[in-house]
Coordinates of C-alpha atoms and ligand atoms in Angstrom, one line a residue:
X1 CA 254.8 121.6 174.2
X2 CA 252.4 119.0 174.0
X3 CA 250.0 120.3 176.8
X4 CA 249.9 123.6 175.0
X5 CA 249.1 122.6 171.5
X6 CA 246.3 120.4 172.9
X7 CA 244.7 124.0 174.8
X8 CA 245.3 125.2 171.7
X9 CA 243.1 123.2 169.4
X10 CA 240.7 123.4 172.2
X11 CA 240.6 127.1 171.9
X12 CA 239.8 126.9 168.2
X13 CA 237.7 124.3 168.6
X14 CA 235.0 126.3 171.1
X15 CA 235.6 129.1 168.5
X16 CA 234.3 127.5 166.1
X17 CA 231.5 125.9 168.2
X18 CA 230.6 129.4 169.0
X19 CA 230.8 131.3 165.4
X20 CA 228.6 127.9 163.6
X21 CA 225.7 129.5 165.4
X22 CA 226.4 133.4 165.3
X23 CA 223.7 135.4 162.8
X24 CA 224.6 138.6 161.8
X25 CA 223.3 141.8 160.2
X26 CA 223.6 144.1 157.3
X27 CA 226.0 146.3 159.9
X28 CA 228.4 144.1 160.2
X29 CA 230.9 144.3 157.5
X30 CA 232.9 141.0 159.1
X31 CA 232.3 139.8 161.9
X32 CA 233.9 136.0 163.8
X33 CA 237.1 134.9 161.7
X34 CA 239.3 137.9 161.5
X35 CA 241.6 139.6 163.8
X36 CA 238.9 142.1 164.5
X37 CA 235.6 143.0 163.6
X38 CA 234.4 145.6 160.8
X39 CA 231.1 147.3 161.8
X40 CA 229.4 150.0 160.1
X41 CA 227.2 152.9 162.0
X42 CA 224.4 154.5 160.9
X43 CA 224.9 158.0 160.1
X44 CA 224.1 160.5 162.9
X45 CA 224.5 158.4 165.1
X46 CA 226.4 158.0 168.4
X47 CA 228.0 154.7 169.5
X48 CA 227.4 153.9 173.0
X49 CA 230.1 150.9 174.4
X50 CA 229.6 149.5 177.7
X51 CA 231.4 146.3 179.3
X52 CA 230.3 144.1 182.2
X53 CA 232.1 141.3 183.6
X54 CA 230.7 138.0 185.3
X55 CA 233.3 136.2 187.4
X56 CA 232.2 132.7 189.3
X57 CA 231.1 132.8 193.0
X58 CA 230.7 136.6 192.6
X59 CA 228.2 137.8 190.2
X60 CA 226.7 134.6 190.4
X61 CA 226.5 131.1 192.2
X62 CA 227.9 128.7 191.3
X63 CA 225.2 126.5 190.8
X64 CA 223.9 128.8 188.3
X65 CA 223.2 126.3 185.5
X66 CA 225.4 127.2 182.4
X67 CA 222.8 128.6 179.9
X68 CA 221.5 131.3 182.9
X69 CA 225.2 132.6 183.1
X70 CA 225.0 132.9 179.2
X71 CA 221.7 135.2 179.6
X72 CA 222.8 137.2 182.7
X73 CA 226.3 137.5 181.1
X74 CA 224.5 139.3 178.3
X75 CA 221.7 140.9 180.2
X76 CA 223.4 142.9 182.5
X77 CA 225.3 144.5 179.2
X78 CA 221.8 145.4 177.7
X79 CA 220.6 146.5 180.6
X80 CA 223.6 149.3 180.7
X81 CA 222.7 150.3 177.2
X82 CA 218.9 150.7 177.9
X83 CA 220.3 153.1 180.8
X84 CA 222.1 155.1 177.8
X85 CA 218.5 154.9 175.8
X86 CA 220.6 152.7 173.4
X87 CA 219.2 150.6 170.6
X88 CA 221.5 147.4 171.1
X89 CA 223.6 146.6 168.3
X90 CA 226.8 144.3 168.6
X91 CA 229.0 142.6 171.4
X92 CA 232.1 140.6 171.8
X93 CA 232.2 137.3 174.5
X94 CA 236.2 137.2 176.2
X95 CA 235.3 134.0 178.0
X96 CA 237.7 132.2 180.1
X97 CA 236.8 128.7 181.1
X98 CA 238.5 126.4 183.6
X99 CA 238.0 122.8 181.3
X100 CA 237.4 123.4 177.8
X101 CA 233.6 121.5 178.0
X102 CA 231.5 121.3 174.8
X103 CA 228.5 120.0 176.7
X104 CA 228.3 123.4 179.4
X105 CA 230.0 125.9 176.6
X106 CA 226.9 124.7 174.0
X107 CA 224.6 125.6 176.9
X108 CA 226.2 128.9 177.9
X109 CA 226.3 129.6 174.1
X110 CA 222.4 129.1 174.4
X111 CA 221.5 131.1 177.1
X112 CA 223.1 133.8 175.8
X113 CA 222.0 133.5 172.3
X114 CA 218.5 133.3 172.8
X115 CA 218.6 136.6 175.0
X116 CA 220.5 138.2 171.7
X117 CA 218.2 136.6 169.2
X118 CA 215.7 138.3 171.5
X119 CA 216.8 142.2 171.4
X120 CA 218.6 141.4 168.1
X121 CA 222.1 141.8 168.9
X122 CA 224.5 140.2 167.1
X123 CA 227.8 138.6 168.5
X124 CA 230.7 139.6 166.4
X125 CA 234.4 138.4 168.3
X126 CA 235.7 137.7 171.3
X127 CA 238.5 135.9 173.6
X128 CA 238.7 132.4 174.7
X129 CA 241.2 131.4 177.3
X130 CA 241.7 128.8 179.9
X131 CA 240.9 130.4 183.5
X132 CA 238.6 130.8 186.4
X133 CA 235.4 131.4 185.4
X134 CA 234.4 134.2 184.0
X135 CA 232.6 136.1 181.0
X136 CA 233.4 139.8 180.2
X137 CA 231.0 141.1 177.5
X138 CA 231.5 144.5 175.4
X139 CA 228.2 146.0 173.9
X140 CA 227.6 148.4 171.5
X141 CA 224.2 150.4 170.5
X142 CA 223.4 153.7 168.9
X143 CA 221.7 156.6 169.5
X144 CA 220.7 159.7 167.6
X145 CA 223.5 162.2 168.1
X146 CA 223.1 164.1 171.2
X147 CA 219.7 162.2 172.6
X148 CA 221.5 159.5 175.3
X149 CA 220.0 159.6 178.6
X150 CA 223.1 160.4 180.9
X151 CA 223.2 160.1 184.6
X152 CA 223.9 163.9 184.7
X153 CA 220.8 165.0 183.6
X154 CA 218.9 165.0 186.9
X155 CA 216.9 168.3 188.0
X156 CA 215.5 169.6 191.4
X157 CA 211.7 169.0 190.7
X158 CA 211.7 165.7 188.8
X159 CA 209.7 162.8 189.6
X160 CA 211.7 159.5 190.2
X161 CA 210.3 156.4 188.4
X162 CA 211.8 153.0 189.0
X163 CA 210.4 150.1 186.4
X164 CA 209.3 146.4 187.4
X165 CA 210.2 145.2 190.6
X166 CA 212.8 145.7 193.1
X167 CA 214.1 143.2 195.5
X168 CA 213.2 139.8 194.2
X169 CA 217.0 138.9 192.9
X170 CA 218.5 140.2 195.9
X171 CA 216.0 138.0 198.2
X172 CA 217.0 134.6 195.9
X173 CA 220.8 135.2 196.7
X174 CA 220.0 135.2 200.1
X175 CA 218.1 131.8 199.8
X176 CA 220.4 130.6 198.0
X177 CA 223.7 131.5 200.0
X178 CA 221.4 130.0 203.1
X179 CA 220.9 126.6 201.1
X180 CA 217.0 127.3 201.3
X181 CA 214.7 126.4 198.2
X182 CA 213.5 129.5 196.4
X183 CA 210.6 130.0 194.7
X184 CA 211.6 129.8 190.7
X185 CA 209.9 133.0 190.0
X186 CA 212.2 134.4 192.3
X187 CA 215.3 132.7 191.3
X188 CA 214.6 133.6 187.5
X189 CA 215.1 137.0 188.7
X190 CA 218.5 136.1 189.6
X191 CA 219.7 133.8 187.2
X192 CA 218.0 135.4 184.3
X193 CA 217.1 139.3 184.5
X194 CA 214.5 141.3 181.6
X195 CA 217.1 144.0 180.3
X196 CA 214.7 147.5 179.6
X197 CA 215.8 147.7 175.9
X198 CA 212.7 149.0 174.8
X199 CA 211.8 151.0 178.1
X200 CA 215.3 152.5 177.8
X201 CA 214.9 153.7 174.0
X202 CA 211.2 154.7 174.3
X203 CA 212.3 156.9 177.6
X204 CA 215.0 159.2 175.0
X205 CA 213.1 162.5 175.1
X206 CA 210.8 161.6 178.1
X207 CA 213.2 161.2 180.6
X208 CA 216.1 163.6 182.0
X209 CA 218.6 161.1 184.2
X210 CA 218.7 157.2 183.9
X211 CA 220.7 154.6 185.3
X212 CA 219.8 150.8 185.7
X213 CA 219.7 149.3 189.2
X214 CA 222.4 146.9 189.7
X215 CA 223.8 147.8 192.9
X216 CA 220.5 148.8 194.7
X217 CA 218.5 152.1 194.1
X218 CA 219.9 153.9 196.9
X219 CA 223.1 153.6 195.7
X220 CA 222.8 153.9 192.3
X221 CA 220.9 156.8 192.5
X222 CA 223.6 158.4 194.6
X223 CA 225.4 158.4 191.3
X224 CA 222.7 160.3 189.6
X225 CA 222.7 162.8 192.2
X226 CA 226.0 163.0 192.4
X227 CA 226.9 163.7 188.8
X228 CA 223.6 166.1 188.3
X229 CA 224.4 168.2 191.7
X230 CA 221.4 167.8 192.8
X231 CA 219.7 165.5 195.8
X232 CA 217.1 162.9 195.9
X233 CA 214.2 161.5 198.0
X234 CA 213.2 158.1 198.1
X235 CA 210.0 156.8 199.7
X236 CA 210.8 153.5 200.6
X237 CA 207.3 152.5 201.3
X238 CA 207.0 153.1 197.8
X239 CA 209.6 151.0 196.1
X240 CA 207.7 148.5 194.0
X241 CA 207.7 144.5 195.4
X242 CA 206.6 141.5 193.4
X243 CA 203.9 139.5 195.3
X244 CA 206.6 136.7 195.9
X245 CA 208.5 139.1 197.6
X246 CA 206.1 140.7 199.3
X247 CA 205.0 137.1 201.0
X248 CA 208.4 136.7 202.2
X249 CA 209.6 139.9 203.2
X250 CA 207.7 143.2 204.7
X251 CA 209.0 146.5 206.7
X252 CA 212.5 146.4 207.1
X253 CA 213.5 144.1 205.6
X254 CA 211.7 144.4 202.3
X255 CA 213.5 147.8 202.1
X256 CA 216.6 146.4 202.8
X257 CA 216.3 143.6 200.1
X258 CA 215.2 146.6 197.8
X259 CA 218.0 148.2 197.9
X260 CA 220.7 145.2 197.6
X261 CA 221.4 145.4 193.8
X262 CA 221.1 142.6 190.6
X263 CA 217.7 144.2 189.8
X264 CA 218.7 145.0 186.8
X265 CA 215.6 147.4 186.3
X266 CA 215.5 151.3 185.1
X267 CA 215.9 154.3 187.4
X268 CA 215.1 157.4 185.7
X269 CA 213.8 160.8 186.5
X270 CA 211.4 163.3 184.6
X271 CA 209.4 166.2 184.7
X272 CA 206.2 165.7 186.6
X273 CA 204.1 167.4 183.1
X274 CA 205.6 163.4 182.3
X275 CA 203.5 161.8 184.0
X276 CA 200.7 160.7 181.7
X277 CA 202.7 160.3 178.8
X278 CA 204.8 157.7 181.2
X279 CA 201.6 156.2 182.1
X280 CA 200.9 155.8 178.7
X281 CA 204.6 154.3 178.1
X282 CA 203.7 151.8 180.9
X283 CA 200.4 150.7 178.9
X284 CA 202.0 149.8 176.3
X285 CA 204.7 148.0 177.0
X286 CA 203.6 146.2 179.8
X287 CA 205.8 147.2 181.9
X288 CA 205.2 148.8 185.5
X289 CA 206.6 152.1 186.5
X290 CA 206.6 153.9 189.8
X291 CA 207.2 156.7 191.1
X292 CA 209.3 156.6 194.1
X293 CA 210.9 160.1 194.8
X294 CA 211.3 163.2 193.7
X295 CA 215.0 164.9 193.2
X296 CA 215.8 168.1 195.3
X297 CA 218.4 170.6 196.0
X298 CA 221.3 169.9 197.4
X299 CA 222.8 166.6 197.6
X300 CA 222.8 162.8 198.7
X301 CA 219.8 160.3 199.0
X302 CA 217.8 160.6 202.2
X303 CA 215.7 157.4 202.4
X304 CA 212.5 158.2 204.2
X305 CA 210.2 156.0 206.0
X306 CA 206.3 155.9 206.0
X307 CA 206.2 158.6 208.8
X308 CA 208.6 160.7 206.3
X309 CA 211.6 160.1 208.7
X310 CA 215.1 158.9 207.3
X311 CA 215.8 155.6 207.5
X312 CA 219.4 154.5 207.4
X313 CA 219.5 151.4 205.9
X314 CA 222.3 149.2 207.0
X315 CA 224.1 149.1 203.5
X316 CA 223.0 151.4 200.8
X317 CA 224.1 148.3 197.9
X318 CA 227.0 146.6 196.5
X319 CA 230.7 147.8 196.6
X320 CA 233.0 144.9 195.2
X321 CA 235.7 146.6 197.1
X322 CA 234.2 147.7 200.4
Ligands
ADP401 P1 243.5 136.6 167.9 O1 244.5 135.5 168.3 O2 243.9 137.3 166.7 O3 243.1 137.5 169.1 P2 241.6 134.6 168.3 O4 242.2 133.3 167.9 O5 241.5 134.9 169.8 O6 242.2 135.8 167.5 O7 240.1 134.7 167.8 C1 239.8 134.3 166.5 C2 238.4 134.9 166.1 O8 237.4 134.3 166.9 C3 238.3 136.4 166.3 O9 237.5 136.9 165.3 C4 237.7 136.5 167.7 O10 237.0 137.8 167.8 C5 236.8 135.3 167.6 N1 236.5 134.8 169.0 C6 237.4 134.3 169.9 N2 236.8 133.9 171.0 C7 235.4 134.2 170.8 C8 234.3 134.1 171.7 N3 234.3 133.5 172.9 N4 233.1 134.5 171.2 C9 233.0 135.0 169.9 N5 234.1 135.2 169.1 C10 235.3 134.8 169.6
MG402 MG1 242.8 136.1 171.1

């Protein structure tokens, strides 16, 4: 009984920690406190929701300091609503926590507040518990009724754009699984990913599909294909690398890197008449985009090498249960 009172007043205590330091916004009605949260919508509007989980020694190393799993925690959530053209809104934080420790909780806490300060979204609940490791984080954004960028939307002709860089997150896993010092610029790209929030939003009524890359572009475009009915193309010569990772990596097994996953980048597709108002996008944002494929009929992702042959790559991304 004792034991369990004192993982109680822990609990309450890292609420509190937690709520001292939440903002809010004129939407939210009640936020922290209450059983549940009251949240008000603009009119026509649609809610997106999305929900990403982070457990320990999976979606991230361990040694991942404790304010970067705060960030990615949150990132990989925005980056899911800037796939649905989403303007981020709200989100809950169930955190479990093996030792109930102020010092790495405070941390956490500001990782992932300065990420939401960032695209101003505003944490309204939660869970705390005692467990493995792990942060599951629910999101919500709007859109204008009827303008979300859905993965079905692909069509034989399109262009296929990819934004940023592909490649440098999967290539710092692999240093760091090896125990081999990475360049920071490349680790930052694992610990602590650039959601598309304002890509995502800007690309409602520009693009057709979109999906964000967290699983590698081949793979996650299979999804696009598959739910459009349509095929794709991908010129892997073409898939955008960082100069860090083009030092480190070429041929091969650049391509393979490229298409490992935790970019955390947008994958969209669009009429090729789009292609100087997307140049224009890319201007102003300061963000790159390239085009890496075109869709096609029929079906599947045939990867194609400089001489235009497909390439099969050895694993096509991430499957937590293959
Ligand atoms: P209940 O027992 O009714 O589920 P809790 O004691 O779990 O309520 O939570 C109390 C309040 O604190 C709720 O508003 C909940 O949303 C919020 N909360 C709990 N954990 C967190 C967290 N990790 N981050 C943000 N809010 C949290
Ligand atoms: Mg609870």
């Amino acid at each position: 009984m004792k034991d369990r009172k004192q993982v109680l007043r822990g609990e309450f205590d890292l609420i509190s920690r937690i709520a001292a330091r939440v903002s809010s916004r004129t939407d939210v009605v009640l936020g922290i406190g209450d059983d549940g949260a009251i949240l008000r919508p603009p009119a026509g509007h649609e809610l997106v929701i999305v929900t990403d989980t982070l457990n320990s020694g999976v979606h991230f190393p361990e040694s991942t300091t404790a304010f970067d799993v705060g960030w990615k925690a949150l990132a990989v959530n925005l980056s899911d609503l800037a796939a649905m053209g989403a303007t981020p809104a709200w989100c809950t934080l169930a955190l479990s926590l093996p030792v109930p420790n102020d010092v790495w909780l405070d941390a956490c806490i500001d990782g992932f507040l300065a990420l939401a300060e960032q695209q101003g979204i505003v944490l309204v609940g939660g869970d705390t518990t005692r467990g493995p490791l792990s942060l599951t984080v629910t999101a919500c954004g709007f859109v204008a009724a009827g303008t979300a960028l859905r993965r079905d939307a692909a069509k034989a002709g399109d262009d296929i754009w990819v934004s940023g860089t592909l490649g440098d997150a999967a290539f710092a896993l692999h240093e760091v699984l090896q125990g081999t010092p990475c360049a920071d610029e490349l680790r930052s790209r694992l610990d602590r990913p650039t959601p598309r929030c304002m890509l995502g939003q800007s690309l409602v009524g520009v693009a057709h599909a979109c999906i964000d890359v967290s699983d590698g572009v081949v793979q996650d475009l299979g999804h696009v294909c598959a739910s459009s009915g349509v095929g794709a193309e991908v010129w892997l010569d073409a898939l955008p690398a960082s100069g860090a990772l083009a030092a480190q990596a070429e041929g091969m097994e650049r391509w393979r890197l490229q298409s490992s996953g935790d970019d955390y980048e947008l994958c969209f597709t669009a009429d090729p008449s789009r292609r100087n108002a997307l140049a224009t996008l890319s201007d102003s944002l300061g963000i790159r985009l390239t085009r890496v494929g075109r869709i096609v009929a029929g079906d599947g992702v045939h990867a194609l090498d400089g001489a235009g042959n497909e390439f099969r790559l050895q694993s096509s991304g991430y499957d937590h249960f293959a």
